[in-house]
Amino acid sequence: MSDPASPWTLARRAARLNPSTIREILKLTELPGIISLAGGLPAPESFPVEAMAEASARVLRDQPREALQYAASEGFGPLREWLSAQLARDGLKADPARILVTTGSQQGLDLVGKVLVDPGSRVAVEQPTYLGALQAFAPFEPEFQPLACDDEGPLPEAFAAARGARMAYLLPNFQNPSGRSIPAARREAIVAQAAAHGVPIVEDNPYGELWYDEAPPPPLSAAAGEGAVYLGSFSKVLAPGLRLGFVVAPAALFPKLLQAKQAADLHTPGFNQRVAYEVVRDGFLDTHLPAVRARYKRQRDAMQAALQAHLPAGCRWQKPHGGMFFWVELPPAVDATALLPRAVEAGVAYVPGAPFFSDGGRSDCLRLSFVTVTPERIDEGVRALAGVIAQALDTRKAA
Ligand SMILES: Cc1ncc(COP(=O)(O)O)c(C=O)c1O
């Protein structure tokens, strides 16, 4: 509502910027004594503090003036070369000249939205999907088009209805929030159907390196070529505070994304890029990532065991093979949003599922994170959650 005493008139797009539900919930979880399974943050114990300290000192000693100067909007050349070599290991051929370093992959989402979406443009999204992407695209006023999904991700036949969409935003590895992954055969079918119906793919892959059972199949972008944009991030492999991500863009988009990047923040901090490069250049991740995977796998297994032991019949979930999240579907008509205050009273917090649906669709599901809580506390938290769900079921039966 406009205030007649105020000289400020907000842009229409500002009305579409809303407080992040997750941030609001995270505030709740900071209350003392709450076991928070709500967070989306990596475990701080996994941050390579020593390696970062040494690399920062080296950068300040050997290249201080370059590191502290304005820099190229595309990103630090050696880091882009390293990324290209790294992506080749995952099966994605990426010319360093088409890699744009971004200030977190969240900025990549904003730039992609800016360059591709007009008011009313259709953007096809998974159900559920990453809330932060819905928030990044929303100010450009798209019409979100839900893609029908099952436990293996979007159905290939769903792409026919997406013909004419400016993009399909897809998360093939250990999706946030559902934890699901798209198997190799489904990936091939999706790429074929997306190409057949002229739907470009925006592939977001911040969790691909966090696998606990086996490495994921090659990215969609490997097969989709010029029909895909690929987004990656250092947040889950080094540390999110670096705010380092990247976009691999087709020739048709790279110049526009670069211009949007220039207008947004000129460039991603050169100091951070050089420090990250110093950390990773000589194979650091080959020892660091297995340690992170081993830590998270223990926690993933603890959560799987706790869910099996405690959740009442009628709850449904899939064990994720990587990433940070379990997605629990509750028995019909148990509302996860309505249940949250009772769960917090019982000492446990989670994120209700509804905001992850572009149409606000389903409230009978919730997201649990396992990476920042010890196995013992995971068991305690899941037990408390199970009690609250069981109580809701009893109340429903009695009604
Ligand atoms: C699916 C997904 N995409 C993008 C991001 C943003 O990551 P970054 O820290 O690289 O901006 C996140 C963060 O949690 C995410 O879960």
XYZ file of C-alpha atoms and ligand atoms in Angstrom:
415
model
C 0.000 0.000 0.000
C 1.355 3.444 -0.809
C 1.851 5.869 2.038
C 0.724 9.407 1.022
C 3.359 10.887 3.357
C 6.181 8.980 1.689
C 8.027 10.358 -1.373
C 8.927 6.803 -2.481
C 7.033 4.884 -5.141
C 8.218 1.312 -5.435
C 8.685 -0.392 -8.787
C 6.201 -3.104 -9.644
C 8.946 -5.700 -9.391
C 9.648 -4.699 -5.793
C 6.222 -6.062 -4.877
C 7.484 -9.443 -6.025
C 10.412 -9.378 -3.622
C 9.153 -11.119 -0.513
C 10.859 -12.138 2.703
C 12.404 -15.561 2.285
C 10.243 -18.084 4.132
C 13.356 -20.049 4.885
C 15.154 -17.115 6.452
C 12.122 -16.446 8.623
C 12.115 -20.084 9.738
C 15.853 -20.043 10.366
C 15.271 -17.284 12.910
C 13.008 -19.675 14.833
C 15.646 -22.340 14.760
C 18.182 -20.137 16.463
C 16.118 -20.353 19.656
C 18.107 -22.201 22.327
C 17.459 -25.926 22.618
C 15.959 -26.394 19.161
C 17.402 -29.151 16.995
C 17.342 -27.508 13.622
C 16.881 -29.794 10.671
C 15.728 -26.699 8.778
C 19.048 -25.176 7.747
C 20.371 -25.178 4.239
C 23.907 -24.336 5.272
C 26.935 -26.595 4.832
C 28.712 -27.825 7.983
C 31.200 -25.150 9.095
C 33.566 -27.942 10.211
C 33.923 -28.803 6.518
C 35.383 -25.408 5.595
C 39.069 -25.645 4.651
C 40.160 -22.920 7.052
C 43.894 -23.682 7.038
C 44.141 -24.023 3.290
C 42.234 -20.742 2.929
C 44.534 -18.974 5.401
C 47.650 -20.141 3.575
C 46.215 -19.283 0.170
C 45.115 -15.812 1.329
C 48.608 -15.128 2.676
C 50.183 -16.302 -0.599
C 47.883 -14.100 -2.681
C 48.602 -11.053 -0.520
C 52.334 -11.753 -0.621
C 52.712 -12.583 -4.327
C 49.947 -10.659 -6.151
C 48.540 -8.094 -3.695
C 47.958 -5.252 -6.103
C 46.378 -7.400 -8.813
C 44.153 -9.098 -6.234
C 42.958 -5.804 -4.763
C 42.431 -3.998 -8.093
C 39.245 -3.958 -10.206
C 39.248 -6.990 -12.463
C 37.737 -8.493 -15.622
C 33.963 -9.074 -15.546
C 34.415 -12.564 -17.032
C 36.412 -13.702 -14.016
C 40.003 -14.666 -13.199
C 41.525 -16.412 -16.245
C 43.385 -19.232 -14.447
C 40.279 -20.050 -12.390
C 38.191 -20.291 -15.569
C 40.842 -22.585 -17.117
C 40.791 -24.743 -13.983
C 36.987 -24.903 -14.065
C 37.070 -25.990 -17.691
C 39.460 -28.862 -16.871
C 37.396 -29.837 -13.831
C 34.116 -29.888 -15.778
C 35.742 -32.050 -18.457
C 36.235 -34.698 -15.736
C 32.446 -34.693 -15.262
C 31.877 -35.075 -18.995
C 31.108 -31.416 -19.762
C 33.231 -29.726 -22.431
C 33.328 -26.050 -21.479
C 35.465 -23.553 -23.338
C 37.011 -21.238 -20.691
C 35.915 -18.325 -22.898
C 32.288 -19.317 -22.192
C 32.707 -19.536 -18.437
C 31.509 -16.508 -16.500
C 32.491 -16.357 -12.829
C 29.569 -15.115 -10.740
C 29.044 -13.918 -7.184
C 27.560 -17.229 -6.072
C 25.434 -19.299 -8.426
C 22.502 -17.340 -7.001
C 23.768 -14.400 -9.056
C 23.886 -16.707 -12.076
C 20.159 -17.339 -11.604
C 19.475 -13.606 -11.415
C 21.483 -12.919 -14.575
C 19.793 -15.743 -16.468
C 16.388 -14.397 -15.417
C 17.343 -10.876 -16.456
C 18.530 -11.966 -19.883
C 15.782 -14.482 -20.696
C 12.543 -13.521 -18.988
C 10.006 -10.876 -20.016
C 6.781 -10.257 -18.108
C 4.518 -13.199 -18.916
C 7.330 -15.404 -20.294
C 6.861 -19.022 -19.371
C 9.539 -20.637 -17.206
C 9.156 -24.383 -16.727
C 10.108 -25.620 -13.268
C 10.217 -28.926 -11.427
C 7.739 -29.647 -8.633
C 9.081 -29.034 -6.050
C 12.003 -26.778 -7.013
C 14.669 -24.569 -5.432
C 12.898 -21.721 -3.694
C 15.832 -19.355 -4.274
C 15.413 -19.775 -8.029
C 11.702 -18.954 -7.834
C 12.707 -15.847 -5.880
C 15.447 -14.920 -8.347
C 13.164 -15.235 -11.384
C 9.992 -13.765 -9.849
C 10.908 -10.049 -10.241
C 11.095 -10.562 -14.018
C 7.414 -11.513 -13.874
C 7.455 -14.965 -15.476
C 4.573 -17.336 -15.583
C 5.890 -20.462 -13.868
C 4.865 -23.632 -15.620
C 5.008 -26.744 -13.440
C 6.647 -29.791 -15.030
C 5.101 -33.099 -13.986
C 7.678 -35.043 -11.939
C 8.110 -38.424 -10.271
C 10.826 -39.809 -7.978
C 13.324 -39.614 -10.866
C 12.695 -35.952 -11.693
C 10.730 -34.348 -14.527
C 8.876 -36.639 -16.933
C 10.290 -36.385 -20.469
C 6.765 -36.212 -21.895
C 6.141 -33.072 -19.807
C 8.355 -31.051 -22.156
C 5.793 -31.058 -24.960
C 3.596 -28.726 -22.905
C 6.629 -26.516 -22.214
C 7.086 -25.666 -25.905
C 7.586 -21.909 -26.134
C 8.943 -21.587 -22.579
C 12.010 -19.378 -22.290
C 13.718 -22.081 -20.236
C 13.257 -25.198 -18.165
C 15.061 -24.772 -14.863
C 16.342 -28.199 -13.808
C 18.323 -29.661 -10.889
C 19.535 -33.127 -11.876
C 21.746 -33.886 -8.844
C 20.443 -34.348 -5.277
C 17.856 -31.678 -5.787
C 17.124 -28.975 -3.251
C 14.642 -29.636 -1.707
C 13.651 -33.202 -2.710
C 17.098 -34.847 -2.644
C 16.173 -36.722 -5.839
C 18.474 -37.242 -8.811
C 17.721 -37.793 -12.457
C 19.111 -41.170 -13.630
C 21.219 -41.353 -16.819
C 18.486 -42.758 -19.076
C 15.968 -40.116 -17.917
C 18.586 -37.406 -18.577
C 18.960 -38.575 -22.168
C 15.201 -38.621 -22.655
C 14.790 -35.139 -21.146
C 17.499 -33.641 -23.339
C 15.937 -35.248 -26.424
C 12.425 -34.052 -25.564
C 13.575 -30.556 -24.592
C 15.419 -30.264 -27.927
C 12.463 -31.682 -29.870
C 10.166 -29.038 -28.374
C 12.668 -26.172 -28.526
C 12.901 -25.739 -24.746
C 16.303 -24.466 -23.549
C 17.643 -25.978 -20.347
C 19.059 -24.066 -17.381
C 20.873 -26.681 -15.316
C 21.749 -25.842 -11.708
C 24.297 -28.134 -10.079
C 25.580 -26.942 -6.706
C 25.430 -30.418 -5.087
C 26.952 -32.697 -7.757
C 30.220 -33.208 -5.843
C 28.392 -34.193 -2.646
C 27.672 -37.806 -3.634
C 27.743 -40.598 -1.051
C 27.145 -43.760 -3.029
C 28.342 -43.165 -6.564
C 29.254 -40.175 -8.716
C 26.281 -38.829 -10.694
C 25.935 -39.328 -14.458
C 27.195 -36.567 -16.810
C 25.232 -33.305 -16.676
C 22.319 -32.578 -18.993
C 24.426 -29.814 -20.521
C 26.968 -32.372 -21.777
C 24.355 -33.735 -24.167
C 22.331 -30.557 -24.704
C 25.290 -28.499 -26.016
C 24.216 -25.042 -27.129
C 20.713 -25.739 -25.831
C 21.773 -25.485 -22.182
C 23.202 -23.119 -19.611
C 25.057 -24.766 -16.718
C 25.413 -23.210 -13.262
C 27.974 -24.327 -10.706
C 29.148 -23.187 -7.291
C 32.060 -23.310 -4.872
C 29.671 -22.959 -1.924
C 29.346 -26.651 -1.132
C 32.876 -27.702 -2.103
C 34.848 -24.907 -0.359
C 32.732 -22.360 1.520
C 29.603 -20.315 0.743
C 31.063 -17.139 2.260
C 33.395 -16.839 -0.713
C 30.323 -16.147 -2.861
C 31.836 -17.896 -5.855
C 29.817 -19.513 -8.584
C 29.995 -19.762 -12.350
C 27.896 -20.038 -15.473
C 28.811 -21.979 -18.613
C 26.856 -20.257 -21.357
C 26.191 -20.973 -25.021
C 27.519 -18.498 -27.610
C 24.034 -17.024 -28.038
C 23.860 -15.981 -24.375
C 27.392 -15.365 -23.132
C 27.745 -11.716 -24.279
C 24.389 -10.731 -22.783
C 25.089 -12.513 -19.492
C 28.455 -10.757 -19.374
C 26.834 -7.360 -19.955
C 24.249 -8.077 -17.261
C 27.066 -9.120 -14.913
C 28.966 -5.893 -15.650
C 25.887 -3.840 -14.874
C 25.161 -5.797 -11.699
C 28.516 -5.720 -9.888
C 31.344 -5.169 -12.428
C 32.984 -8.432 -11.351
C 33.128 -11.042 -8.625
C 35.754 -10.135 -5.995
C 39.158 -10.774 -7.563
C 40.729 -11.493 -4.208
C 38.253 -14.325 -3.516
C 38.762 -15.783 -6.978
C 42.532 -15.803 -6.614
C 42.379 -17.326 -3.139
C 39.998 -20.050 -4.321
C 42.268 -20.747 -7.280
C 45.306 -21.003 -4.994
C 43.407 -23.498 -2.835
C 42.191 -25.763 -5.640
C 44.911 -25.503 -8.292
C 47.054 -28.450 -7.172
C 44.435 -31.116 -6.506
C 43.288 -30.028 -3.025
C 39.716 -31.129 -3.732
C 40.863 -34.685 -4.436
C 41.544 -35.090 -0.716
C 39.134 -32.492 0.675
C 35.963 -33.734 -1.017
C 36.266 -37.376 0.087
C 36.498 -36.114 3.689
C 33.387 -33.943 3.278
C 31.539 -36.824 1.616
C 32.457 -39.218 4.438
C 31.198 -36.744 7.071
C 27.886 -36.104 5.289
C 27.372 -39.777 4.426
C 27.480 -40.675 8.143
C 24.860 -38.027 8.804
C 22.748 -39.109 5.818
C 22.826 -42.699 7.091
C 21.909 -41.546 10.593
C 18.895 -39.674 9.274
C 17.776 -42.623 7.148
C 18.011 -44.911 10.194
C 16.164 -42.401 12.397
C 13.351 -41.934 9.876
C 12.970 -45.705 9.542
C 12.958 -46.150 13.304
C 10.616 -43.345 14.293
C 8.313 -41.982 11.562
C 4.724 -43.255 11.731
C 3.314 -45.436 8.967
C 2.078 -43.460 5.988
C 5.120 -41.160 5.779
C 7.094 -41.559 2.571
C 10.642 -40.588 1.630
C 13.508 -41.631 -0.620
C 17.036 -41.991 0.692
C 19.045 -39.296 -1.142
C 22.306 -40.477 -2.703
C 23.965 -37.109 -2.143
C 23.381 -33.471 -1.285
C 22.040 -32.198 2.011
C 18.336 -33.001 2.221
C 15.640 -35.583 2.872
C 12.156 -34.816 1.611
C 9.350 -36.358 3.623
C 5.803 -36.717 2.342
C 3.353 -36.891 5.211
C 0.160 -38.944 5.332
C -2.647 -37.240 3.380
C -4.050 -34.092 4.963
C -1.266 -33.617 7.538
C -0.221 -30.014 6.938
C 3.517 -29.420 7.456
C 3.115 -25.627 7.608
C 0.469 -25.841 10.334
C 2.525 -28.414 12.222
C 5.723 -26.338 12.442
C 4.895 -24.344 15.614
C 4.111 -27.611 17.423
C 7.368 -29.142 16.192
C 9.311 -26.121 17.437
C 7.583 -26.490 20.806
C 8.712 -30.116 20.801
C 12.279 -28.938 20.119
C 12.757 -29.608 16.403
C 12.551 -27.426 13.285
C 12.192 -28.244 9.604
C 11.233 -26.372 6.451
C 7.626 -26.919 5.302
C 7.370 -27.979 1.671
C 4.787 -25.521 0.320
C 7.140 -22.642 -0.705
C 9.108 -25.000 -2.968
C 6.107 -25.372 -5.284
C 5.701 -22.633 -7.879
C 1.933 -22.744 -7.352
C 2.194 -23.080 -3.549
C 0.633 -26.484 -4.285
C 1.345 -29.039 -1.600
C 1.620 -28.616 2.128
C 1.835 -32.314 3.078
C 5.625 -32.431 2.761
C 8.728 -31.070 4.449
C 12.489 -30.755 4.011
C 15.040 -32.001 6.514
C 18.726 -31.132 6.345
C 21.236 -33.569 7.835
C 24.586 -31.849 7.369
C 24.886 -29.553 10.386
C 23.591 -31.879 13.107
C 25.415 -34.806 14.762
C 24.031 -38.331 14.254
C 22.845 -38.408 17.910
C 21.001 -35.108 17.591
C 19.539 -36.230 14.248
C 18.007 -39.226 16.008
C 16.680 -37.032 18.815
C 15.263 -34.476 16.360
C 13.586 -37.058 14.133
C 12.095 -38.758 17.202
C 10.580 -35.439 18.318
C 9.265 -34.776 14.809
C 7.769 -38.267 14.625
C 5.962 -37.629 17.910
C 4.399 -34.440 16.565
C 3.288 -36.159 13.344
C 1.836 -39.101 15.298
C -0.072 -36.672 17.500
C -1.504 -34.905 14.429
C -2.624 -38.262 13.064
C -4.272 -39.191 16.387
C -6.088 -35.856 16.529
C -7.314 -36.400 12.975
C -8.550 -39.909 13.772
C -10.370 -38.642 16.853
C -12.057 -35.828 14.886
C 19.826 -25.455 -5.891
C 20.618 -24.273 -5.482
N 21.029 -23.413 -6.434
C 21.763 -22.333 -6.112
C 22.103 -22.070 -4.806
C 22.894 -20.828 -4.517
O 24.208 -21.159 -4.209
P 25.378 -20.118 -4.143
O 25.881 -20.168 -2.751
O 26.397 -20.606 -5.133
O 24.851 -18.776 -4.529
C 21.696 -22.931 -3.784
C 22.041 -22.649 -2.390
O 21.750 -23.343 -1.466
C 20.927 -24.063 -4.139
O 20.503 -24.944 -3.217
